[in-house]
C-alpha cells in the first residue's frame, strides 16, 4: 500500500489495522507458504446415500523453502487417503491430521509434506449434511423424474465438498470428471467436454477462487438463447426460462461494449429448484438462478444482469477476503444497473436503484457502525454476513458518485482499465484505492477530494454526497399512498392499473410495516396482492398482511415460505409470523414438519429467527 493511503487512514482513525485486512480470517490456508495452482477432480455422485465420493489432486506452487505442511480447509469431510504424486504418477502416502471442527471454519487438514511434492491427491467423502450441497428427492423437483443435487460454495462452503484452500485470495484452474447415473446431466462452473460413457467432463482453464466451484446434477434440458448462451432447467420449465432470459445476448453485448470482451467463452444459466437459497450465483460459465425470477414479464431479470456483471466484477477482479466483498457486489450492482439502463431504459434503471437505495437507508438503521462501512473491520463480521445492502447498494452508490463527478466518458474508460489491470487477480480494498488515486483522482484533479473517497469507503452511514435520481412516477405514487393512508382515497381508486413491478415495490416498501387490518383488506380486495405470482411483491405484501392481523393470508404465506428457499424471500415471512405467539407457533409447526426439505443454509437461517423470537420476543415484534 502507498504511504499516502496509510497516512490518510490514520487520519480518519480506523478501528483496525490495515495490515490485518489483508489476511483471510475465514481460512486455515497459508497462501504465503504454498498455493494451489490447479485442481483435478474425480467425483462419483451417490444420490441414495447423498454422498460425493472421490479424489482431488492439487497442483502446488511452494513459495517458502522452510515450509513443511500443507494446510487445507475442510468441513464434515471424511478423509480416506492422502498421497504425494511424483512426475511419473507414482503415489506415496503422506501423514496428515484432521483437527477438531470449529463451528464456523470447519476442520483444518494438516498434511505433512516436507518434500514439497508438486502434486497431492486426497481421497474423501462428503457428509449427507454438507453445508454447501443440497440433495433433493425426485418428488421435490418440478418434473418429479429424477433426484437433484446442487452446490452453493460462497462464502465458505466449498470446503464441505472439496478439501482445498478455501479463500478468495487463492486462484486456480480446474478440470473435473463426474460419474452420475444414466439420465442425470451434470453441470459445473466450467466448460463442458464431450461425455464418455457415464463420465461427464469439465474444464475451467481460467484461475478462479474456490467460492466459484460449483456442481449441479439432475434431469435437465438445454435451450439456446444465442450461439454462446443457453438456459438449462427441468424440461417443463426450460421454455419459460428461455423466454424470460431471452435478452441475455443483448445484455452481454452491452457489457462488452462498456468494459471489454467477455473472457469466459460461454455464458449459460441454470434454473434451480425453488429451494435454492439465493436469487442468483455467478458460477463462471454457468450462473445458478432461483426460479422465482421467472415472473413471466421479465420484471425481475436484473438478477440475471447482476450475475452476468460478475463476469467482470467478481469473477475477473475478485475481492481477496470477505471483508472486501463490496469490491464484488458493489461494483456488480453498479454494472447491473448500467446493463438495465442500456437494455430497458433509464426510467427502469432509476426506479430499480431508488427502490434499492431506500431499502438500504431503512436497513442501515439496524446495522452496527462497523457493518455500515464498505470496508468493515475484519473478524467483526461473519463470512456469510457480508450479504448486507451496504456492500451492494452503498458500494454501487459510491461508483455512481464517481461517475457523476468525473462524467461517464472518463469513468467508463477508467472502469474498463481497472478490469483489465486486475484481470484474474484477487485484490483488497486498499489495492483498489491505490489504483483509483493514481488513475482517476490524481489524473483529473479538482473533481473529487481524497477525503470524500475515504468517507465513502471507511465511514459508517451515507455521506452527504449520496444523491438519488428524481423518479416522476414515484412522486405520484407517494402522493397516492399518502391519500390512501389518510383515508381520502379508497384502495380501488389508486391509480395503479398501469404500475409496473418496480412501482408496486415502491408503493409497498413505503407502507407502514404493520398497516391496519382495514387497510390490508381494502388493498387486497382491490388489487389481489396476496395472489400475486411475483415473488418480490409477495415478499413485501405477505409480512405486512400478517402484521396487520389478517389471518386469511396465513395459508398462502405458509405455502410460500415452505416452497421458496431463497432466504431473502422466505425469512421476512418467518419474521412476521414470529412477532406474535400464535404466529410463531404456526410458523414453527410448519417448519418442523418440513425442515428436511430446506437447503442447509436456509434451515440454519430460519432456526436463528425462531431462536431469537423465543429469546428476545420484543426484538422481533
Ligand atoms: N454472489 C452473490 C450471492 C452470495 C453472496 C452468496 C454472498 C453467498 C454470499 C450473488 O451474485 C448475488 O448477489 N445474488 C443476489 C442477486 C441480486 C442482488 C440481484 C441474490 O441472491 O439476491
Ligand atoms: Zn452478486
CSV table of N, CA, C and O in Angstrom, one decimal, residues 427-526:
chain,number,residue,atom,x,y,z
A,427,UNK,N,-8.0,-8.9,-5.1
A,427,UNK,CA,-7.4,-7.7,-4.6
A,427,UNK,C,-8.1,-7.2,-3.3
A,427,UNK,O,-9.3,-7.6,-3.1
A,428,UNK,N,-7.4,-6.4,-2.5
A,428,UNK,CA,-8.1,-5.8,-1.3
A,428,UNK,C,-8.6,-4.4,-1.7
A,428,UNK,O,-8.3,-3.8,-2.7
A,429,UNK,N,-9.4,-3.9,-0.8
A,429,UNK,CA,-9.9,-2.5,-0.9
A,429,UNK,C,-8.8,-1.6,-1.1
A,429,UNK,O,-8.9,-0.6,-1.9
A,430,UNK,N,-7.7,-1.8,-0.3
A,430,UNK,CA,-6.6,-0.8,-0.4
A,430,UNK,C,-5.9,-0.8,-1.8
A,430,UNK,O,-5.4,0.2,-2.3
A,431,UNK,N,-5.8,-2.0,-2.4
A,431,UNK,CA,-5.2,-2.1,-3.7
A,431,UNK,C,-6.1,-1.3,-4.7
A,431,UNK,O,-5.6,-0.6,-5.6
A,432,UNK,N,-7.4,-1.5,-4.6
A,432,UNK,CA,-8.4,-0.8,-5.4
A,432,UNK,C,-8.2,0.7,-5.2
A,432,UNK,O,-8.1,1.5,-6.2
A,433,UNK,N,-8.0,1.2,-4.0
A,433,UNK,CA,-7.9,2.6,-3.7
A,433,UNK,C,-6.6,3.2,-4.3
A,433,UNK,O,-6.6,4.3,-4.8
A,434,UNK,N,-5.5,2.4,-4.2
A,434,UNK,CA,-4.3,2.9,-4.8
A,434,UNK,C,-4.4,3.2,-6.3
A,434,UNK,O,-3.9,4.2,-6.8
A,435,UNK,N,-5.1,2.2,-6.9
A,435,UNK,CA,-5.3,2.3,-8.4
A,435,UNK,C,-6.2,3.5,-8.7
A,435,UNK,O,-6.0,4.3,-9.6
A,436,UNK,N,-7.2,3.7,-7.9
A,436,UNK,CA,-8.2,4.8,-8.0
A,436,UNK,C,-7.5,6.1,-7.9
A,436,UNK,O,-7.7,7.0,-8.7
A,437,UNK,N,-6.7,6.2,-6.9
A,437,UNK,CA,-6.0,7.5,-6.7
A,437,UNK,C,-5.1,7.9,-7.9
A,437,UNK,O,-5.2,9.0,-8.4
A,438,UNK,N,-4.3,6.9,-8.3
A,438,UNK,CA,-3.4,7.2,-9.4
A,438,UNK,C,-4.1,7.4,-10.7
A,438,UNK,O,-3.6,8.2,-11.5
A,439,UNK,N,-5.1,6.6,-11.0
A,439,UNK,CA,-5.7,6.6,-12.4
A,439,UNK,C,-6.9,7.4,-12.6
A,439,UNK,O,-7.4,7.5,-13.7
A,440,UNK,N,-7.5,7.8,-11.5
A,440,UNK,CA,-8.7,8.7,-11.7
A,440,UNK,C,-8.6,10.0,-10.9
A,440,UNK,O,-8.6,11.1,-11.5
A,441,UNK,N,-8.4,9.9,-9.6
A,441,UNK,CA,-8.5,11.1,-8.8
A,441,UNK,C,-7.4,12.1,-9.1
A,441,UNK,O,-7.6,13.3,-9.4
A,442,UNK,N,-6.1,11.6,-9.2
A,442,UNK,CA,-5.0,12.5,-9.5
A,442,UNK,C,-4.9,12.9,-10.9
A,442,UNK,O,-4.3,13.9,-11.3
A,443,UNK,N,-5.4,12.0,-11.8
A,443,UNK,CA,-5.4,12.3,-13.2
A,443,UNK,C,-6.3,13.5,-13.6
A,443,UNK,O,-6.2,14.1,-14.6
A,444,UNK,N,-7.4,13.6,-12.8
A,444,UNK,CA,-8.4,14.6,-13.1
A,444,UNK,C,-8.6,15.5,-11.9
A,444,UNK,O,-9.7,15.3,-11.2
A,445,UNK,N,-7.6,16.3,-11.5
A,445,UNK,CA,-7.7,17.0,-10.3
A,445,UNK,C,-8.9,17.9,-10.2
A,445,UNK,O,-9.5,18.4,-11.2
A,446,UNK,N,-9.4,18.1,-8.9
A,446,UNK,CA,-10.4,19.1,-8.7
A,446,UNK,C,-11.8,18.5,-8.8
A,446,UNK,O,-12.8,19.2,-8.6
A,447,UNK,N,-11.9,17.2,-9.1
A,447,UNK,CA,-13.3,16.6,-9.3
A,447,UNK,C,-13.8,16.0,-8.0
A,447,UNK,O,-15.0,16.0,-7.7
A,448,UNK,N,-12.9,15.3,-7.3
A,448,UNK,CA,-13.3,14.7,-6.0
A,448,UNK,C,-12.1,14.7,-5.1
A,448,UNK,O,-11.0,14.4,-5.6
A,449,UNK,N,-12.3,15.0,-3.8
A,449,UNK,CA,-11.2,15.0,-2.9
A,449,UNK,C,-11.0,13.6,-2.3
A,449,UNK,O,-11.9,12.8,-2.2
A,450,UNK,N,-9.8,13.4,-1.8
A,450,UNK,CA,-9.5,12.1,-1.2
A,450,UNK,C,-10.3,11.9,0.1
A,450,UNK,O,-10.7,10.8,0.4
A,451,UNK,N,-10.6,13.0,0.7
A,451,UNK,CA,-11.4,12.9,1.9
A,451,UNK,C,-12.8,12.4,1.6
A,451,UNK,O,-13.4,11.6,2.4
A,452,UNK,N,-13.3,12.8,0.5
A,452,UNK,CA,-14.7,12.3,0.1
A,452,UNK,C,-14.6,10.8,-0.2
A,452,UNK,O,-15.5,10.1,0.2
A,453,UNK,N,-13.6,10.4,-0.8
A,453,UNK,CA,-13.4,9.0,-1.2
A,453,UNK,C,-13.4,8.2,0.2
A,453,UNK,O,-14.0,7.1,0.3
A,454,UNK,N,-12.6,8.6,1.1
A,454,UNK,CA,-12.5,7.9,2.4
A,454,UNK,C,-13.8,7.9,3.2
A,454,UNK,O,-14.1,6.9,3.8
A,455,UNK,N,-14.5,9.0,3.1
A,455,UNK,CA,-15.8,9.0,3.7
A,455,UNK,C,-16.6,7.8,3.2
A,455,UNK,O,-17.2,7.0,4.0
A,456,UNK,N,-16.7,7.7,1.9
A,456,UNK,CA,-17.5,6.6,1.3
A,456,UNK,C,-17.0,5.2,1.7
A,456,UNK,O,-17.8,4.3,2.0
A,457,UNK,N,-15.7,5.0,1.7
A,457,UNK,CA,-15.1,3.7,1.9
A,457,UNK,C,-15.0,3.3,3.4
A,457,UNK,O,-15.3,2.1,3.8
A,458,UNK,N,-14.6,4.2,4.2
A,458,UNK,CA,-14.3,3.8,5.6
A,458,UNK,C,-15.3,4.3,6.7
A,458,UNK,O,-15.2,3.9,7.8
A,459,UNK,N,-16.1,5.3,6.3
A,459,UNK,CA,-17.0,5.8,7.4
A,459,UNK,C,-18.4,5.1,7.4
A,459,UNK,O,-18.8,4.6,6.4
A,460,UNK,N,-19.0,5.0,8.6
A,460,UNK,CA,-20.3,4.4,8.6
A,460,UNK,C,-21.3,5.4,8.0
A,460,UNK,O,-21.0,6.5,7.8
A,461,UNK,N,-22.5,4.9,7.8
A,461,UNK,CA,-23.6,5.7,7.3
A,461,UNK,C,-23.4,6.1,5.8
A,461,UNK,O,-22.6,5.5,5.1
A,462,UNK,N,-24.2,7.1,5.4
A,462,UNK,CA,-24.1,7.5,4.0
A,462,UNK,C,-23.6,8.9,3.9
A,462,UNK,O,-24.0,9.8,4.7
A,463,UNK,N,-22.6,9.2,3.1
A,463,UNK,CA,-22.1,10.6,3.0
A,463,UNK,C,-23.1,11.6,2.5
A,463,UNK,O,-24.0,11.1,1.8
A,464,UNK,N,-22.9,12.8,2.7
A,464,UNK,CA,-23.8,13.9,2.2
A,464,UNK,C,-23.8,13.9,0.7
A,464,UNK,O,-24.7,14.4,0.1
A,465,UNK,N,-22.7,13.3,0.1
A,465,UNK,CA,-22.6,13.4,-1.4
A,465,UNK,C,-23.4,12.3,-2.0
A,465,UNK,O,-23.4,12.1,-3.3
A,466,UNK,N,-24.2,11.5,-1.3
A,466,UNK,CA,-25.1,10.5,-1.9
A,466,UNK,C,-26.4,11.1,-2.4
A,466,UNK,O,-27.2,11.5,-1.5
A,467,UNK,N,-26.5,11.2,-3.6
A,467,UNK,CA,-27.8,11.7,-4.2
A,467,UNK,C,-28.5,10.7,-5.0
A,467,UNK,O,-27.9,9.7,-5.4
A,468,UNK,N,-29.8,10.9,-5.2
A,468,UNK,CA,-30.6,9.9,-6.0
A,468,UNK,C,-31.3,10.6,-7.2
A,468,UNK,O,-31.6,11.8,-7.1
A,469,UNK,N,-31.5,9.9,-8.2
A,469,UNK,CA,-32.2,10.5,-9.4
A,469,UNK,C,-33.7,10.7,-9.0
A,469,UNK,O,-34.2,10.0,-8.2
A,470,UNK,N,-34.2,11.8,-9.7
A,470,UNK,CA,-35.7,12.0,-9.5
A,470,UNK,C,-36.5,11.0,-10.3
A,470,UNK,O,-36.1,10.8,-11.5
A,471,UNK,N,-37.5,10.4,-9.7
A,471,UNK,CA,-38.3,9.5,-10.5
A,471,UNK,C,-39.8,10.0,-10.4
A,471,UNK,O,-40.4,9.8,-9.4
A,472,UNK,N,-40.2,10.6,-11.5
A,472,UNK,CA,-41.5,11.3,-11.5
A,472,UNK,C,-42.7,10.3,-11.1
A,472,UNK,O,-43.5,10.7,-10.3
A,473,UNK,N,-42.6,9.0,-11.6
A,473,UNK,CA,-43.7,8.1,-11.2
A,473,UNK,C,-43.7,7.9,-9.7
A,473,UNK,O,-44.8,7.7,-9.1
A,474,UNK,N,-42.6,7.9,-9.0
A,474,UNK,CA,-42.6,7.7,-7.6
A,474,UNK,C,-43.2,8.9,-6.8
A,474,UNK,O,-43.8,8.7,-5.8
A,475,UNK,N,-43.0,10.1,-7.4
A,475,UNK,CA,-43.6,11.3,-6.7
A,475,UNK,C,-45.1,11.1,-6.7
A,475,UNK,O,-45.8,11.3,-5.7
A,476,UNK,N,-45.7,10.7,-7.8
A,476,UNK,CA,-47.1,10.5,-7.9
A,476,UNK,C,-47.6,9.3,-7.0
A,476,UNK,O,-48.6,9.4,-6.4
A,477,UNK,N,-46.7,8.3,-6.9
A,477,UNK,CA,-47.1,7.2,-6.0
A,477,UNK,C,-47.1,7.6,-4.5
A,477,UNK,O,-48.0,7.2,-3.8
A,478,UNK,N,-46.1,8.4,-4.2
A,478,UNK,CA,-46.0,8.9,-2.8
A,478,UNK,C,-47.3,9.7,-2.5
A,478,UNK,O,-47.9,9.5,-1.4
A,479,UNK,N,-47.8,10.5,-3.4
A,479,UNK,CA,-49.0,11.3,-3.2
A,479,UNK,C,-50.2,10.4,-3.0
A,479,UNK,O,-51.0,10.5,-2.1
A,480,UNK,N,-50.3,9.4,-3.9
A,480,UNK,CA,-51.5,8.5,-3.9
A,480,UNK,C,-51.5,7.7,-2.6
A,480,UNK,O,-52.5,7.5,-1.9
A,481,UNK,N,-50.3,7.2,-2.2
A,481,UNK,CA,-50.1,6.4,-1.0
A,481,UNK,C,-50.6,7.2,0.2
A,481,UNK,O,-51.3,6.7,1.1
A,482,UNK,N,-50.1,8.5,0.3
A,482,UNK,CA,-50.4,9.3,1.4
A,482,UNK,C,-51.9,9.5,1.5
A,482,UNK,O,-52.5,9.4,2.6
A,483,UNK,N,-52.6,9.7,0.4
A,483,UNK,CA,-54.1,9.9,0.4
A,483,UNK,C,-54.8,8.6,0.8
A,483,UNK,O,-55.8,8.6,1.5
A,484,UNK,N,-54.3,7.5,0.4
A,484,UNK,CA,-54.9,6.2,0.8
A,484,UNK,C,-54.7,6.0,2.3
A,484,UNK,O,-55.7,5.7,3.0
A,485,UNK,N,-53.5,6.3,2.8
A,485,UNK,CA,-53.3,6.1,4.3
A,485,UNK,C,-54.1,7.1,5.1
A,485,UNK,O,-54.5,6.8,6.2
A,486,UNK,N,-54.3,8.3,4.6
A,486,UNK,CA,-55.1,9.3,5.5
A,486,UNK,C,-56.6,9.1,5.2
A,486,UNK,O,-57.4,9.9,5.8
A,487,UNK,N,-57.0,8.2,4.4
A,487,UNK,CA,-58.4,7.9,4.2
A,487,UNK,C,-59.1,8.7,3.1
A,487,UNK,O,-60.3,8.5,2.9
A,488,UNK,N,-58.4,9.6,2.4
A,488,UNK,CA,-59.1,10.4,1.5
A,488,UNK,C,-59.2,9.8,0.1
A,488,UNK,O,-59.8,10.3,-0.8
A,489,UNK,N,-58.5,8.6,-0.1
A,489,UNK,CA,-58.6,7.9,-1.4
A,489,UNK,C,-58.9,6.4,-1.0
A,489,UNK,O,-58.1,5.8,-0.3
A,490,UNK,N,-59.9,5.8,-1.7
A,490,UNK,CA,-60.2,4.4,-1.4
A,490,UNK,C,-59.2,3.5,-2.2
A,490,UNK,O,-58.7,4.0,-3.3
A,491,UNK,N,-58.9,2.3,-1.8
A,491,UNK,CA,-57.9,1.5,-2.4
A,491,UNK,C,-58.2,1.3,-3.9
A,491,UNK,O,-57.3,1.4,-4.7
A,492,UNK,N,-59.5,1.1,-4.3
A,492,UNK,CA,-59.8,0.8,-5.7
A,492,UNK,C,-59.5,2.1,-6.5
A,492,UNK,O,-59.3,1.9,-7.8
A,493,UNK,N,-59.4,3.2,-5.9
A,493,UNK,CA,-59.2,4.5,-6.7
A,493,UNK,C,-57.7,4.8,-6.8
A,493,UNK,O,-57.3,5.8,-7.5
A,494,UNK,N,-56.8,4.0,-6.3
A,494,UNK,CA,-55.4,4.2,-6.5
A,494,UNK,C,-55.1,4.1,-8.0
A,494,UNK,O,-55.6,3.2,-8.7
A,495,UNK,N,-54.3,5.0,-8.6
A,495,UNK,CA,-54.0,4.9,-10.0
A,495,UNK,C,-53.0,3.8,-10.4
A,495,UNK,O,-52.0,4.1,-11.1
A,496,UNK,N,-53.3,2.6,-9.9
A,496,UNK,CA,-52.3,1.5,-10.0
A,496,UNK,C,-52.4,0.6,-11.2
A,496,UNK,O,-51.5,-0.2,-11.4
A,497,UNK,N,-53.4,0.8,-12.0
A,497,UNK,CA,-53.6,-0.1,-13.2
A,497,UNK,C,-52.4,-0.2,-14.0
A,497,UNK,O,-52.0,-1.3,-14.5
A,498,UNK,N,-51.7,0.9,-14.2
A,498,UNK,CA,-50.5,0.9,-15.1
A,498,UNK,C,-49.2,0.8,-14.4
A,498,UNK,O,-48.1,0.8,-15.0
A,499,UNK,N,-49.2,0.5,-13.0
A,499,UNK,CA,-47.9,0.4,-12.3
A,499,UNK,C,-47.2,-0.8,-12.8
A,499,UNK,O,-47.7,-1.9,-12.8
A,500,UNK,N,-45.9,-0.6,-13.0
A,500,UNK,CA,-45.0,-1.8,-13.3
A,500,UNK,C,-44.6,-2.4,-12.0
A,500,UNK,O,-44.9,-1.8,-10.9
A,501,UNK,N,-43.9,-3.5,-12.0
A,501,UNK,CA,-43.5,-4.2,-10.8
A,501,UNK,C,-42.7,-3.2,-9.8
A,501,UNK,O,-43.0,-3.2,-8.6
A,502,UNK,N,-41.8,-2.5,-10.4
A,502,UNK,CA,-40.9,-1.6,-9.5
A,502,UNK,C,-41.7,-0.5,-8.9
A,502,UNK,O,-41.5,-0.1,-7.7
A,503,UNK,N,-42.8,-0.1,-9.6
A,503,UNK,CA,-43.6,1.0,-9.0
A,503,UNK,C,-44.5,0.3,-7.9
A,503,UNK,O,-44.7,1.0,-6.8
A,504,UNK,N,-44.9,-0.9,-8.0
A,504,UNK,CA,-45.6,-1.6,-6.9
A,504,UNK,C,-44.7,-1.8,-5.8
A,504,UNK,O,-45.0,-1.6,-4.6
A,505,UNK,N,-43.4,-2.2,-6.0
A,505,UNK,CA,-42.5,-2.4,-4.9
A,505,UNK,C,-42.3,-1.1,-4.2
A,505,UNK,O,-42.2,-1.1,-2.9
A,506,UNK,N,-42.2,0.0,-4.9
A,506,UNK,CA,-42.0,1.3,-4.2
A,506,UNK,C,-43.2,1.7,-3.4
A,506,UNK,O,-43.1,2.1,-2.3
A,507,UNK,N,-44.4,1.4,-3.9
A,507,UNK,CA,-45.6,1.7,-3.2
A,507,UNK,C,-45.6,0.9,-1.9
A,507,UNK,O,-45.9,1.4,-0.8
A,508,UNK,N,-45.3,-0.4,-2.0
A,508,UNK,CA,-45.4,-1.3,-0.9
A,508,UNK,C,-44.3,-1.0,0.2
A,508,UNK,O,-44.5,-1.0,1.4
A,509,UNK,N,-43.1,-0.7,-0.3
A,509,UNK,CA,-42.0,-0.5,0.6
A,509,UNK,C,-42.2,0.7,1.6
A,509,UNK,O,-41.7,0.7,2.7
A,510,UNK,N,-43.0,1.6,1.1
A,510,UNK,CA,-43.3,2.8,2.0
A,510,UNK,C,-44.6,2.8,2.7
A,510,UNK,O,-45.0,3.7,3.2
A,511,UNK,N,-45.3,1.6,2.6
A,511,UNK,CA,-46.4,1.4,3.5
A,511,UNK,C,-45.9,1.2,4.9
A,511,UNK,O,-44.7,0.8,5.1
A,512,UNK,N,-46.7,1.4,6.0
A,512,UNK,CA,-46.2,1.1,7.3
A,512,UNK,C,-45.9,-0.4,7.4
A,512,UNK,O,-46.4,-1.2,6.7
A,513,UNK,N,-44.9,-0.8,8.3
A,513,UNK,CA,-44.6,-2.2,8.5
A,513,UNK,C,-45.8,-3.0,8.9
A,513,UNK,O,-46.0,-4.1,8.5
A,514,UNK,N,-46.6,-2.4,9.7
A,514,UNK,CA,-47.9,-3.0,10.1
A,514,UNK,C,-49.1,-2.1,9.8
A,514,UNK,O,-49.4,-1.3,10.6
A,515,UNK,N,-49.6,-2.1,8.6
A,515,UNK,CA,-50.8,-1.3,8.3
A,515,UNK,C,-52.0,-1.8,9.2
A,515,UNK,O,-51.9,-2.8,9.8
A,516,UNK,N,-53.1,-1.0,9.1
A,516,UNK,CA,-54.2,-1.5,9.8
A,516,UNK,C,-54.9,-2.7,9.1
A,516,UNK,O,-54.7,-2.8,7.9
A,517,UNK,N,-55.6,-3.5,9.8
A,517,UNK,CA,-56.3,-4.6,9.1
A,517,UNK,C,-57.2,-4.1,8.0
A,517,UNK,O,-57.3,-4.7,6.9
A,518,UNK,N,-57.9,-3.0,8.3
A,518,UNK,CA,-58.8,-2.5,7.3
A,518,UNK,C,-58.1,-2.1,6.0
A,518,UNK,O,-58.5,-2.3,4.9
A,519,UNK,N,-56.9,-1.5,6.2
A,519,UNK,CA,-56.1,-1.1,5.0
A,519,UNK,C,-55.7,-2.3,4.2
A,519,UNK,O,-55.7,-2.3,3.0
A,520,UNK,N,-55.2,-3.3,4.9
A,520,UNK,CA,-54.7,-4.5,4.2
A,520,UNK,C,-55.9,-5.2,3.5
A,520,UNK,O,-55.7,-5.6,2.3
A,521,UNK,N,-57.0,-5.3,4.1
A,521,UNK,CA,-58.2,-5.9,3.5
A,521,UNK,C,-58.6,-5.1,2.3
A,521,UNK,O,-59.0,-5.7,1.2
A,522,UNK,N,-58.6,-3.8,2.4
A,522,UNK,CA,-59.1,-3.0,1.2
A,522,UNK,C,-58.1,-3.1,0.1
A,522,UNK,O,-58.5,-3.3,-1.1
A,523,UNK,N,-56.8,-3.1,0.3
A,523,UNK,CA,-55.8,-3.2,-0.8
A,523,UNK,C,-55.9,-4.6,-1.4
A,523,UNK,O,-55.9,-4.7,-2.7
A,524,UNK,N,-56.1,-5.6,-0.6
A,524,UNK,CA,-56.2,-7.0,-1.1
A,524,UNK,C,-57.4,-7.2,-2.0
A,524,UNK,O,-57.4,-7.8,-3.1
A,525,UNK,N,-58.5,-6.6,-1.5
A,525,UNK,CA,-59.8,-6.7,-2.3
A,525,UNK,C,-59.7,-6.0,-3.6
A,525,UNK,O,-60.1,-6.5,-4.6
A,526,UNK,N,-59.0,-4.9,-3.6
A,526,UNK,CA,-58.9,-4.1,-4.9
A,526,UNK,C,-57.9,-4.7,-5.8
A,526,UNK,O,-58.0,-4.6,-7.0
